[in-house]
Amino acid sequence: MIWPSAGDGYVQKSVTASGNARYIAYERTYKGLPVVGGDFVVVTDKTGAMTATSVAQTRAIGDLATAAKIRPTDAETVARRQLSKVDTVGGTHLVVDALDGAARLAYETTVSGMGAAGVSRLSVDVDAISGAVLHTTEHVLHGTGTGWINGSVTINTTQSGGTFRMQDPSMPSLACQDAANNTTFSGADDVWGNGVSTNRETGCVDAFYVAQQEAAMLSSWLGRNGMDGAGGAWPIRVGLNDENAFYDGSQVQIGHNTAGAWISSADVVGHEMGHGVDDHTPGGISRGGTQEFVADTFGAATEWFANNPNDPPDYLVGEKINLLGTGPIRNMYNPSAVGDPNCYSSSTPNQEVHAAAGPGDHWFYLVAQGSAGNGQPASPTCDGSTVGNPLGIQNAMKIMYNAMLMKTSTSSYLKYRTWTLTAAMNLFPGSCSAFNTVKAAWDAVSVPAQPDDPTCTVFGSSIAAARNADGRLLLLGTNSLDNIVYRTQTAPDSWDGSGWQVFDGSLRAVAAETNSDGRVELFGVNSVGAIVHRVQTTPGNWGGSGWQVFDGELASIAAARNADGRLEIFGANSVGAVVHRVQSAPGDWGGSGWQVFDGSLTQVAAETNSDGKVELFGVNSVGAIVHRVQSTPGTWGGSVWQVFDGVLRP
């Protein structure tokens, strides 16, 4: 829910189409000032109808005074004190800080230099009334990885005259440089590196190759144009004098391992560029201890996409580096193997950010590979459950990325649970299989259910048929845009010359049956679950007919005609309850109402037996096929569910 105040303004930022959804990001202002923590995302379907929202701000700003009591220079002084050494100051400006609790007027200053963890570019929000530090946001995101192991590879470079440059020809902002002078490597031929692990140009070959592989993965798997979403990236600089690598918003710096080899492998460069993707999706860099696991997913996806035989894809981070003899830095299928938690707890958001990645890395592995591993190592779950139906790393990455398109500045593990569940529904409509895997994986790493979590309902049949009074069959269905289309035989048993026609409206499930007077009646469920119907004005003629709405909501719908000519419709609602209603008289729904069957179903179908008894069929939540038949024509009293052998998709 969005909580507006009288002084609020809204600025539309990015619009990203992915799968079946569009993600529209907004930033909020208050009396003209940017609101830190006021961003939100609106999700729509292909028709523009809103399907979900993701909102950072949980309370209205109210009436906040915008006159500061301290000077901008005072705030800058406070910001400078947060680093041990300050090289540059990026400016100071007034904002409204609404990240936690009541909104406060603040100055925001970005300082660059050295902090406790090394190189730092820190945004500091200082209370404009009291001078207290409200929040800090670190833009330098540190990571470690494998090494220079990609071997002989092909890279795309830029030629100008007789000089070649290690610069991407289609993405000029992506170049590999010597960190000593920030100069892009160049040469008279297009042959790079000498295979020596301590050589900076060799380190750049590895890094540049990985970055180009990641850009290809983003395009092929996710439909994203470059790391920044606008066809761009950042220079990679090899030569950091540290056993580390980092992204800081303007560059990726690559350091060395204990042996001096430059650590330019897929799970390092992919991870650091992943921070850049995170930085350039709504809400900016992920918070609440999630930023490192988010970047780890990009490192793993890049490694699997590249599929380089010199660095076979796996779910370890830094497995080739001998960093003080510790082996892998993180383990996605069993984080506890390297000392990180497998399971989420209330303390996770306050842990050191790399350790806090454990539950998220574990979740991603379970979604991609399942608890049995599916050819990779088995993965223990926190609740002893089995996570089946693994989706593979490509689909896991699609879900992760689409969740990031809903991200706000108040991201957390709890919100990522909601966002990924929503993403699974957007990406795989008409099935709850992916949704159930994502949900089971979050449960398996102890991230609890949230009030805003969506529920997944499988919609029923999107195709139906009925017979006109003149014997011609009528076929109805919904297309990929949920438009309702139909076609009618030109003569009984002949479709020659028939064509599709379009009804107004949009449906997700359809059913049809012929009334006793020969008029076909169409029933459906629209995009929000409402039940609608329309009936031919005369047999074979839809002219002048319009949609009418039944009370209630359904996910699946079916129809049949009783022996006395009264139509009966059946459905399963959003929680699986089975309901039905019957015409009060042939052709007349007046006075009819819903009645409830015992049991629970996700799909329904119905037909009339030759003896006039209607039979109802369904699929329950575990895929079992069940049916029940009227005890006498028109009467359900005494009927019970029976089970067929076999299983169908619930």
Coordinates of C-alpha atoms in Angstrom, one line a residue, residues 4-574:
P4 CA 0.8 9.6 0.5
S5 CA 1.2 12.9 2.2
A6 CA 0.1 16.4 1.0
G7 CA 3.5 17.4 -0.1
D8 CA 4.3 14.2 -2.0
G9 CA 5.3 14.1 -5.7
Y10 CA 6.1 11.1 -7.9
V11 CA 8.7 10.7 -10.6
Q12 CA 8.5 7.8 -12.9
K13 CA 11.9 6.2 -13.5
S14 CA 12.5 2.9 -15.3
V15 CA 9.9 0.8 -17.2
T16 CA 11.1 -2.8 -17.7
A17 CA 9.2 -5.5 -19.5
S18 CA 10.1 -9.1 -18.5
G19 CA 8.1 -12.2 -19.0
N20 CA 4.4 -11.5 -18.8
A21 CA 4.9 -8.4 -16.7
R22 CA 6.0 -4.8 -16.8
Y23 CA 7.8 -3.3 -13.8
I24 CA 7.4 0.5 -13.5
A25 CA 9.6 2.1 -10.9
Y26 CA 8.9 5.4 -9.2
E27 CA 10.7 7.7 -6.8
R28 CA 9.0 10.0 -4.3
T29 CA 9.6 13.6 -3.5
Y30 CA 8.3 15.7 -0.6
K31 CA 8.0 19.4 -1.1
G32 CA 10.5 19.0 -3.9
L33 CA 13.1 17.1 -1.9
P34 CA 14.1 13.5 -2.7
V35 CA 12.7 11.0 -0.3
V36 CA 15.2 8.4 0.7
G37 CA 13.2 5.2 1.3
G38 CA 10.1 6.5 -0.6
D39 CA 10.5 4.5 -3.8
F40 CA 7.9 2.0 -5.1
V41 CA 7.3 -0.3 -8.0
V42 CA 4.0 -1.0 -9.8
V43 CA 3.7 -4.3 -11.7
T44 CA 1.2 -4.6 -14.5
D45 CA 0.3 -7.4 -17.0
K46 CA 0.5 -7.0 -20.8
T47 CA -2.8 -5.1 -20.9
G48 CA -1.6 -2.5 -18.4
A49 CA -3.8 -3.9 -15.5
M50 CA -2.0 -3.6 -12.2
T51 CA -1.2 -7.0 -10.7
A52 CA 1.2 -6.1 -7.7
T53 CA 3.0 -3.3 -6.0
S54 CA 6.2 -3.1 -4.0
V55 CA 6.4 -0.1 -1.6
A56 CA 9.3 1.0 0.6
Q57 CA 7.6 3.6 2.7
T58 CA 5.3 2.2 5.3
R59 CA 3.9 5.4 6.8
A60 CA 2.9 8.8 5.6
I61 CA 5.5 11.6 6.0
G62 CA 2.8 14.0 7.4
D63 CA 3.6 17.6 7.8
L64 CA 7.5 17.8 7.9
A65 CA 9.3 21.1 8.2
T66 CA 12.0 21.5 5.5
A67 CA 14.1 24.2 7.2
A68 CA 17.5 22.9 8.4
K69 CA 19.0 23.9 11.7
I70 CA 22.6 22.9 10.8
R71 CA 24.6 24.1 7.9
P72 CA 25.6 21.9 4.9
T73 CA 29.2 22.3 5.9
D74 CA 28.4 20.9 9.3
A75 CA 26.8 17.9 7.8
E76 CA 29.8 17.4 5.5
T77 CA 32.1 17.5 8.5
V78 CA 30.1 14.7 10.1
A79 CA 30.2 12.7 6.9
R80 CA 33.9 13.0 6.6
R81 CA 34.4 11.6 10.1
Q82 CA 32.9 8.3 8.9
L83 CA 36.0 7.5 7.0
S84 CA 39.6 7.3 8.2
K85 CA 40.8 9.1 5.0
V86 CA 38.7 11.2 2.6
D87 CA 39.9 11.8 -0.9
T88 CA 36.8 13.4 -2.5
V89 CA 33.4 14.7 -1.4
G90 CA 30.5 14.3 -3.9
G91 CA 28.4 17.2 -2.7
T92 CA 25.8 17.7 0.1
H93 CA 22.1 18.2 -0.4
L94 CA 18.8 18.1 1.5
V95 CA 16.7 15.0 1.5
V96 CA 13.8 13.5 3.5
D97 CA 15.1 10.3 5.1
A98 CA 12.2 7.8 5.4
L99 CA 14.1 4.5 5.6
D100 CA 13.2 3.7 9.2
G101 CA 10.4 5.0 11.4
A102 CA 9.3 8.6 11.2
A103 CA 10.6 10.7 8.3
R104 CA 13.3 13.2 9.1
L105 CA 14.9 16.1 7.3
A106 CA 18.5 15.2 6.5
Y107 CA 21.6 16.2 4.5
E108 CA 23.1 13.5 2.3
T109 CA 26.8 13.6 1.5
T110 CA 28.9 11.1 -0.5
V111 CA 32.5 10.8 0.6
S112 CA 35.2 8.7 -1.0
G113 CA 38.4 7.4 0.5
M114 CA 39.4 4.7 3.0
G115 CA 37.2 3.1 5.7
A116 CA 37.6 0.3 8.1
A117 CA 37.1 -2.3 5.4
G118 CA 39.4 -0.6 2.9
V119 CA 38.4 1.5 -0.2
S120 CA 35.1 3.2 0.5
R121 CA 32.5 5.4 -1.3
L122 CA 30.0 6.2 1.5
S123 CA 26.7 8.1 1.3
V124 CA 26.0 9.5 4.8
D125 CA 22.5 10.9 5.8
V126 CA 22.9 13.4 8.7
D127 CA 19.9 14.7 10.6
A128 CA 19.5 18.3 9.5
I129 CA 18.1 19.3 12.9
S130 CA 20.4 17.4 15.4
G131 CA 23.5 16.6 13.3
A132 CA 23.2 12.9 14.2
V133 CA 24.1 10.2 11.6
L134 CA 20.8 8.6 10.5
H135 CA 22.1 6.1 7.8
T136 CA 25.1 5.2 5.8
T137 CA 25.2 3.4 2.5
E138 CA 28.4 1.8 1.3
H139 CA 28.8 1.8 -2.5
V140 CA 32.0 -0.1 -2.6
L141 CA 31.0 -3.8 -2.5
H142 CA 33.9 -6.1 -1.8
G143 CA 34.2 -9.7 -2.9
T144 CA 36.7 -12.5 -3.6
G145 CA 36.9 -15.3 -6.2
T146 CA 38.8 -17.9 -8.1
G147 CA 41.7 -16.7 -10.3
W148 CA 43.0 -16.5 -13.8
I149 CA 41.8 -19.8 -15.1
N150 CA 39.8 -19.2 -18.2
G151 CA 42.6 -20.3 -20.5
S152 CA 42.6 -19.4 -24.2
V153 CA 39.5 -17.5 -25.0
T154 CA 38.0 -15.2 -27.7
I155 CA 37.2 -11.6 -26.8
N156 CA 35.7 -8.8 -28.8
T157 CA 37.9 -5.8 -29.0
T158 CA 38.0 -2.4 -30.7
Q159 CA 40.3 -1.5 -33.6
S160 CA 41.2 2.1 -34.6
G161 CA 43.7 2.2 -37.4
G162 CA 46.6 -0.1 -36.5
T163 CA 45.8 -0.1 -32.8
F164 CA 43.6 -2.6 -31.0
R165 CA 42.0 -1.8 -27.6
M166 CA 40.6 -4.0 -24.9
Q167 CA 37.3 -2.2 -25.2
D168 CA 33.9 -3.8 -26.2
P169 CA 32.9 -2.6 -29.6
S170 CA 29.2 -2.7 -28.9
M171 CA 29.5 -1.5 -25.2
P172 CA 32.3 1.1 -25.2
S173 CA 31.9 1.8 -21.5
L174 CA 33.2 -1.8 -20.9
A175 CA 37.0 -1.8 -21.1
C176 CA 39.8 -3.5 -19.2
Q177 CA 42.5 -1.3 -17.8
D178 CA 45.7 -1.2 -15.8
A179 CA 44.8 0.0 -12.3
A180 CA 48.1 1.7 -12.1
N181 CA 47.1 4.5 -14.5
N182 CA 43.5 3.6 -15.5
T183 CA 44.7 3.1 -19.1
T184 CA 42.9 0.7 -21.4
F185 CA 45.2 -2.1 -22.6
S186 CA 46.1 -1.7 -26.3
G187 CA 48.5 -3.2 -28.8
A188 CA 49.4 -3.5 -32.4
D189 CA 47.9 -6.9 -32.8
D190 CA 44.7 -8.5 -31.4
V191 CA 46.6 -11.0 -29.3
W192 CA 46.5 -10.4 -25.5
G193 CA 48.2 -11.7 -22.4
N194 CA 51.1 -14.2 -21.9
G195 CA 49.4 -16.8 -19.7
V196 CA 51.4 -15.7 -16.6
S197 CA 49.0 -15.3 -13.7
T198 CA 50.7 -12.3 -12.3
N199 CA 50.6 -10.4 -15.6
R200 CA 48.0 -7.6 -15.5
E201 CA 47.2 -7.9 -19.2
T202 CA 46.6 -11.6 -18.7
G203 CA 44.3 -10.8 -15.8
C204 CA 42.5 -8.4 -18.0
V205 CA 42.0 -11.1 -20.7
D206 CA 40.2 -13.2 -18.1
A207 CA 38.2 -10.3 -16.7
F208 CA 37.1 -9.0 -20.1
Y209 CA 36.1 -12.4 -21.3
V210 CA 33.9 -13.0 -18.2
A211 CA 32.3 -9.6 -18.5
Q212 CA 31.4 -10.2 -22.1
Q213 CA 30.0 -13.6 -21.2
E214 CA 27.9 -12.0 -18.5
A215 CA 26.6 -9.4 -20.9
A216 CA 25.6 -12.2 -23.2
M217 CA 23.9 -14.1 -20.4
L218 CA 22.0 -11.0 -19.3
S219 CA 20.7 -10.6 -22.9
S220 CA 20.0 -14.2 -23.7
W221 CA 18.5 -15.3 -20.4
L222 CA 17.0 -12.1 -19.0
G223 CA 16.5 -9.8 -21.9
R224 CA 18.6 -7.1 -20.3
N225 CA 20.6 -4.7 -22.3
G226 CA 24.0 -4.4 -20.6
M227 CA 24.9 -4.4 -17.0
D228 CA 23.2 -1.0 -16.4
G229 CA 20.1 -1.9 -18.4
A230 CA 20.8 0.8 -21.0
G231 CA 23.6 -0.9 -23.0
G232 CA 26.4 0.0 -20.7
A233 CA 28.8 -1.3 -18.0
W234 CA 31.9 0.0 -16.2
P235 CA 35.6 -0.3 -16.7
I236 CA 37.4 -3.2 -15.1
R237 CA 40.8 -2.3 -13.5
V238 CA 43.3 -5.0 -12.8
G239 CA 46.0 -4.3 -10.3
L240 CA 44.3 -3.6 -6.9
N241 CA 47.0 -4.3 -4.3
D242 CA 44.7 -6.3 -2.1
E243 CA 43.4 -9.9 -1.8
N244 CA 40.0 -8.6 -2.9
A245 CA 37.9 -7.2 -5.7
F246 CA 35.1 -4.6 -5.6
Y247 CA 32.5 -2.6 -7.4
D248 CA 31.9 1.0 -6.4
G249 CA 29.4 2.4 -8.8
S250 CA 32.0 3.7 -11.3
Q251 CA 34.4 0.8 -11.8
V252 CA 35.3 -2.8 -10.9
Q253 CA 38.7 -3.3 -9.3
I254 CA 40.4 -6.7 -9.4
G255 CA 43.0 -7.7 -6.8
H256 CA 45.2 -10.8 -6.4
N257 CA 45.4 -14.0 -4.4
T258 CA 48.1 -14.9 -1.9
A259 CA 50.3 -16.0 -4.8
G260 CA 49.9 -12.7 -6.6
A261 CA 47.6 -14.1 -9.4
W262 CA 44.9 -11.7 -10.5
I263 CA 41.5 -13.1 -9.5
S264 CA 39.6 -12.5 -12.7
S265 CA 37.4 -15.6 -12.9
A266 CA 33.7 -16.0 -13.7
D267 CA 32.5 -16.0 -10.1
V268 CA 34.5 -12.9 -9.2
V269 CA 33.9 -10.7 -12.2
G270 CA 30.3 -12.0 -12.5
H271 CA 29.7 -11.2 -8.9
E272 CA 31.1 -7.7 -9.0
M273 CA 29.2 -6.8 -12.2
G274 CA 26.2 -8.4 -10.5
H275 CA 26.5 -5.7 -7.8
G276 CA 26.3 -3.2 -10.7
V277 CA 23.1 -4.8 -12.0
D278 CA 21.7 -4.7 -8.5
D279 CA 22.7 -1.0 -8.3
H280 CA 20.9 -0.3 -11.6
T281 CA 17.6 -1.9 -10.8
P282 CA 14.8 -0.2 -8.7
G283 CA 15.8 0.5 -5.2
G284 CA 19.5 0.4 -5.7
I285 CA 21.9 -1.9 -3.9
S286 CA 20.1 -4.6 -1.9
R287 CA 20.0 -4.1 1.8
G288 CA 19.3 -6.2 4.9
G289 CA 22.2 -8.6 4.4
T290 CA 21.0 -9.6 0.9
Q291 CA 23.5 -7.8 -1.3
E292 CA 26.2 -10.5 -1.4
F293 CA 23.8 -13.3 -2.1
V294 CA 22.2 -11.3 -4.9
A295 CA 25.7 -10.8 -6.5
D296 CA 26.5 -14.5 -5.9
T297 CA 23.6 -15.5 -8.1
F298 CA 25.0 -13.4 -11.0
G299 CA 28.5 -15.0 -10.5
A300 CA 27.0 -18.5 -10.6
A301 CA 24.8 -17.7 -13.6
T302 CA 27.8 -16.2 -15.5
E303 CA 29.9 -19.3 -14.7
W304 CA 27.2 -21.7 -15.9
F305 CA 26.5 -19.6 -19.1
A306 CA 30.2 -19.5 -20.0
N307 CA 30.6 -23.2 -19.3
N308 CA 34.4 -22.9 -19.7
P309 CA 36.1 -26.2 -19.4
N310 CA 39.0 -24.5 -17.5
D311 CA 36.5 -23.4 -14.9
P312 CA 33.6 -26.0 -14.9
P313 CA 30.4 -24.5 -13.6
D314 CA 29.5 -25.2 -10.0
Y315 CA 27.9 -23.6 -7.0
L316 CA 31.1 -22.8 -5.1
V317 CA 32.4 -19.2 -4.9
G318 CA 36.2 -18.9 -5.0
E319 CA 36.9 -22.6 -5.3
K320 CA 40.1 -22.1 -7.3
I321 CA 41.8 -19.6 -5.0
N322 CA 44.2 -20.7 -2.3
L323 CA 43.4 -17.9 0.1
L324 CA 45.4 -18.7 3.2
G325 CA 44.6 -22.4 2.4
T326 CA 40.9 -21.9 3.1
G327 CA 39.5 -23.2 -0.2
P328 CA 36.1 -21.9 -1.4
I329 CA 35.0 -18.6 0.1
R330 CA 31.3 -19.5 -0.1
N331 CA 29.3 -22.7 -0.7
M332 CA 25.8 -22.3 -2.1
Y333 CA 24.6 -25.8 -1.5
N334 CA 25.9 -26.1 2.0
P335 CA 27.0 -22.6 3.3
S336 CA 27.9 -24.1 6.7
A337 CA 30.7 -26.0 5.1
V338 CA 32.7 -22.7 5.0
G339 CA 31.2 -21.3 8.3
D340 CA 28.2 -19.4 7.0
P341 CA 24.7 -20.1 8.1
N342 CA 22.5 -22.4 6.0
C343 CA 19.3 -21.0 7.6
Y344 CA 17.8 -17.6 8.1
S345 CA 17.2 -16.1 11.5
S346 CA 16.4 -12.7 13.0
S347 CA 20.1 -12.1 13.4
T348 CA 20.9 -12.6 9.7
P349 CA 20.4 -9.0 8.6
N350 CA 22.9 -7.8 11.2
Q351 CA 25.7 -10.3 10.3
E352 CA 28.7 -9.5 8.3
V353 CA 27.4 -9.2 4.7
H354 CA 29.3 -12.1 3.2
A355 CA 28.2 -14.5 6.0
A356 CA 24.6 -13.1 5.7
A357 CA 24.7 -14.4 2.1
G358 CA 24.4 -18.0 3.3
P359 CA 20.6 -18.4 3.5
G360 CA 20.1 -16.6 0.1
D361 CA 22.8 -18.7 -1.6
H362 CA 21.2 -21.8 -0.2
W363 CA 17.7 -20.8 -1.4
F364 CA 19.0 -20.1 -4.9
Y365 CA 20.7 -23.5 -5.1
L366 CA 17.5 -25.3 -3.9
V367 CA 15.4 -23.5 -6.6
A368 CA 17.9 -24.3 -9.3
Q369 CA 19.0 -27.8 -8.3
G370 CA 16.6 -29.0 -5.6
S371 CA 17.7 -30.7 -2.3
A372 CA 18.7 -33.9 -4.1
G373 CA 21.1 -31.8 -6.3
N374 CA 19.9 -33.0 -9.7
G375 CA 23.5 -34.0 -10.7
Q376 CA 25.1 -31.6 -8.3
P377 CA 25.7 -32.2 -4.6
A378 CA 22.8 -32.8 -2.3
S379 CA 21.8 -29.9 -0.2
P380 CA 20.5 -30.2 3.4
T381 CA 17.4 -28.3 4.4
C382 CA 16.8 -26.5 7.6
D383 CA 13.4 -28.2 8.2
G384 CA 14.3 -31.6 6.9
S385 CA 12.0 -31.1 3.9
T386 CA 12.6 -32.2 0.4
V387 CA 12.7 -29.5 -2.3
G388 CA 11.8 -31.2 -5.6
N389 CA 11.0 -30.0 -9.1
P390 CA 14.2 -28.0 -9.5
L391 CA 13.9 -25.2 -12.1
G392 CA 17.5 -25.1 -13.4
I393 CA 19.8 -22.1 -13.1
Q394 CA 18.4 -20.2 -16.0
N395 CA 14.9 -20.2 -14.6
A396 CA 16.2 -19.5 -11.1
M397 CA 18.1 -16.5 -12.4
K398 CA 15.0 -15.2 -14.3
I399 CA 13.0 -15.4 -11.0
M400 CA 15.8 -13.6 -9.2
Y401 CA 16.1 -10.9 -11.8
N402 CA 12.3 -10.3 -12.0
A403 CA 12.2 -10.1 -8.2
M404 CA 14.9 -7.4 -8.4
L405 CA 12.7 -5.4 -10.8
M406 CA 10.3 -5.1 -7.8
K407 CA 13.0 -4.1 -5.4
T408 CA 12.8 -1.0 -3.2
S409 CA 15.3 0.7 -1.0
T410 CA 13.9 -1.3 2.0
S411 CA 14.9 -4.7 0.5
S412 CA 15.4 -7.6 2.9
Y413 CA 15.2 -11.4 3.0
L414 CA 11.6 -11.2 3.9
K415 CA 10.7 -9.0 1.0
Y416 CA 12.8 -11.0 -1.4
R417 CA 10.6 -14.0 -0.5
T418 CA 7.5 -12.0 -1.5
W419 CA 9.1 -10.6 -4.7
T420 CA 10.4 -14.0 -5.9
L421 CA 7.0 -15.6 -5.4
T422 CA 5.4 -12.8 -7.4
A423 CA 8.1 -13.2 -10.1
A424 CA 7.5 -16.9 -10.4
M425 CA 3.8 -16.2 -11.0
N426 CA 4.5 -13.5 -13.6
L427 CA 7.0 -15.7 -15.4
F428 CA 5.1 -19.0 -15.4
P429 CA 1.4 -18.1 -15.6
G430 CA -1.1 -20.9 -15.7
S431 CA 1.0 -23.2 -13.5
C432 CA 1.9 -23.2 -9.8
S433 CA 4.9 -25.5 -10.3
A434 CA 7.7 -22.9 -10.3
F435 CA 5.9 -20.9 -7.5
N436 CA 5.7 -24.0 -5.3
T437 CA 9.4 -24.7 -5.8
V438 CA 10.3 -21.1 -4.9
K439 CA 8.1 -21.2 -1.8
A440 CA 9.4 -24.6 -0.7
A441 CA 13.0 -23.3 -1.0
W442 CA 12.3 -20.3 1.2
D443 CA 10.6 -22.5 3.7
A444 CA 13.6 -24.9 3.6
V445 CA 16.0 -22.1 4.6
S446 CA 13.7 -20.8 7.3
V447 CA 12.6 -17.5 5.7
P448 CA 9.1 -17.2 7.1
A449 CA 5.9 -16.5 5.1
Q450 CA 4.9 -12.9 4.9
P451 CA 1.5 -11.1 4.8
D452 CA 2.1 -9.8 1.3
D453 CA 3.1 -13.2 -0.1
P454 CA 0.9 -14.0 -3.2
T455 CA -1.0 -17.2 -3.4
C456 CA -0.9 -19.2 -6.6
T457 CA -4.0 -20.5 -8.2
V458 CA -4.0 -22.5 -11.4
F459 CA -6.6 -21.2 -13.8
G460 CA -8.9 -23.8 -15.4
S461 CA -9.5 -24.5 -19.1
S462 CA -8.7 -21.8 -21.6
I463 CA -10.7 -23.6 -24.3
A464 CA -14.3 -24.8 -24.4
A465 CA -16.8 -26.0 -27.0
A466 CA -20.6 -26.1 -27.3
R467 CA -23.1 -27.0 -30.0
N468 CA -25.4 -24.5 -31.7
A469 CA -29.1 -25.3 -32.2
D470 CA -28.4 -25.9 -35.9
G471 CA -25.8 -28.5 -35.1
R472 CA -22.7 -26.4 -35.8
L473 CA -20.0 -26.6 -33.1
L474 CA -18.7 -23.4 -31.5
L475 CA -15.1 -23.3 -30.3
L476 CA -14.1 -20.7 -27.7
G477 CA -10.8 -19.9 -26.2
T478 CA -8.4 -17.4 -24.7
N479 CA -5.1 -16.4 -26.5
S480 CA -1.8 -15.3 -25.0
L481 CA -3.1 -11.8 -24.3
D482 CA -6.2 -13.3 -22.5
N483 CA -8.4 -12.1 -25.4
I484 CA -11.5 -14.2 -25.9
V485 CA -11.8 -15.6 -29.4
Y486 CA -14.3 -18.0 -31.0
R487 CA -15.0 -19.6 -34.3
T488 CA -18.1 -21.5 -35.6
Q489 CA -18.4 -24.4 -38.1
T490 CA -19.6 -23.3 -41.5
A491 CA -21.8 -26.4 -41.5
P492 CA -22.1 -29.4 -39.1
D493 CA -18.8 -31.3 -39.2
S494 CA -17.1 -28.7 -41.4
W495 CA -14.6 -25.9 -40.3
D496 CA -13.8 -24.9 -43.9
G497 CA -14.0 -21.2 -44.3
S498 CA -14.5 -20.5 -40.7
G499 CA -12.4 -17.8 -39.0
W500 CA -11.7 -16.4 -35.5
Q501 CA -13.7 -13.6 -34.1
V502 CA -13.0 -11.7 -30.9
F503 CA -15.3 -10.9 -28.0
D504 CA -14.7 -7.8 -25.9
G505 CA -13.2 -8.5 -22.5
S506 CA -10.5 -10.7 -21.2
L507 CA -10.6 -14.1 -19.5
R508 CA -8.3 -16.6 -17.9
A509 CA -10.7 -19.6 -17.9
V510 CA -13.7 -20.5 -20.0
A511 CA -16.5 -22.9 -20.1
A512 CA -19.6 -23.2 -22.4
E513 CA -22.9 -25.1 -22.6
T514 CA -26.1 -25.0 -24.6
N515 CA -29.3 -24.0 -23.0
S516 CA -32.5 -26.0 -23.5
D517 CA -33.7 -23.3 -25.9
G518 CA -30.7 -23.8 -28.2
R519 CA -28.8 -20.6 -27.1
V520 CA -25.1 -21.2 -26.2
E521 CA -24.0 -19.6 -22.9
L522 CA -20.4 -18.8 -22.3
F523 CA -18.9 -18.7 -18.7
G524 CA -15.5 -17.3 -17.7
V525 CA -13.1 -16.1 -15.0
N526 CA -11.4 -12.8 -15.6
S527 CA -7.9 -11.7 -14.6
V528 CA -9.0 -10.9 -11.0
G529 CA -11.1 -14.0 -10.5
A530 CA -14.5 -12.5 -11.1
I531 CA -17.1 -14.8 -12.7
V532 CA -18.8 -13.6 -15.9
H533 CA -21.2 -15.0 -18.4
R534 CA -23.0 -14.1 -21.6
V535 CA -25.7 -15.9 -23.7
Q536 CA -26.6 -15.8 -27.3
T537 CA -29.6 -13.4 -28.0
T538 CA -31.1 -16.0 -30.3
P539 CA -29.7 -19.4 -31.2
G540 CA -26.5 -19.0 -33.1
N541 CA -26.5 -15.2 -32.7
W542 CA -24.3 -13.2 -30.3
G543 CA -25.4 -9.8 -31.5
G544 CA -26.6 -7.6 -28.7
S545 CA -25.4 -9.9 -26.0
G546 CA -23.2 -8.6 -23.2
W547 CA -21.3 -9.7 -20.2
Q548 CA -23.0 -10.2 -16.8
V549 CA -21.3 -10.8 -13.5
F550 CA -22.0 -13.4 -10.9
D551 CA -21.1 -12.8 -7.3
G552 CA -18.0 -14.6 -6.0
E553 CA -14.6 -15.4 -7.4
L554 CA -13.3 -18.5 -9.0
A555 CA -10.0 -19.9 -10.4
S556 CA -11.5 -22.8 -12.5
I557 CA -14.9 -23.2 -14.1
A558 CA -17.0 -25.8 -15.8
A559 CA -20.6 -26.2 -17.0
A560 CA -23.1 -29.0 -17.8
R561 CA -26.8 -29.3 -18.5
N562 CA -29.1 -31.1 -16.2
A563 CA -31.8 -33.5 -17.5
D564 CA -34.5 -30.9 -16.8
G565 CA -32.7 -28.4 -19.1
R566 CA -31.3 -26.2 -16.3
L567 CA -27.6 -25.3 -16.7
E568 CA -25.3 -25.9 -13.8
I569 CA -21.8 -24.3 -13.3
F570 CA -19.0 -25.6 -11.1
G571 CA -15.9 -24.0 -9.9
A572 CA -12.9 -24.1 -7.6
N573 CA -12.2 -20.8 -5.8
S574 CA -8.8 -19.4 -4.8

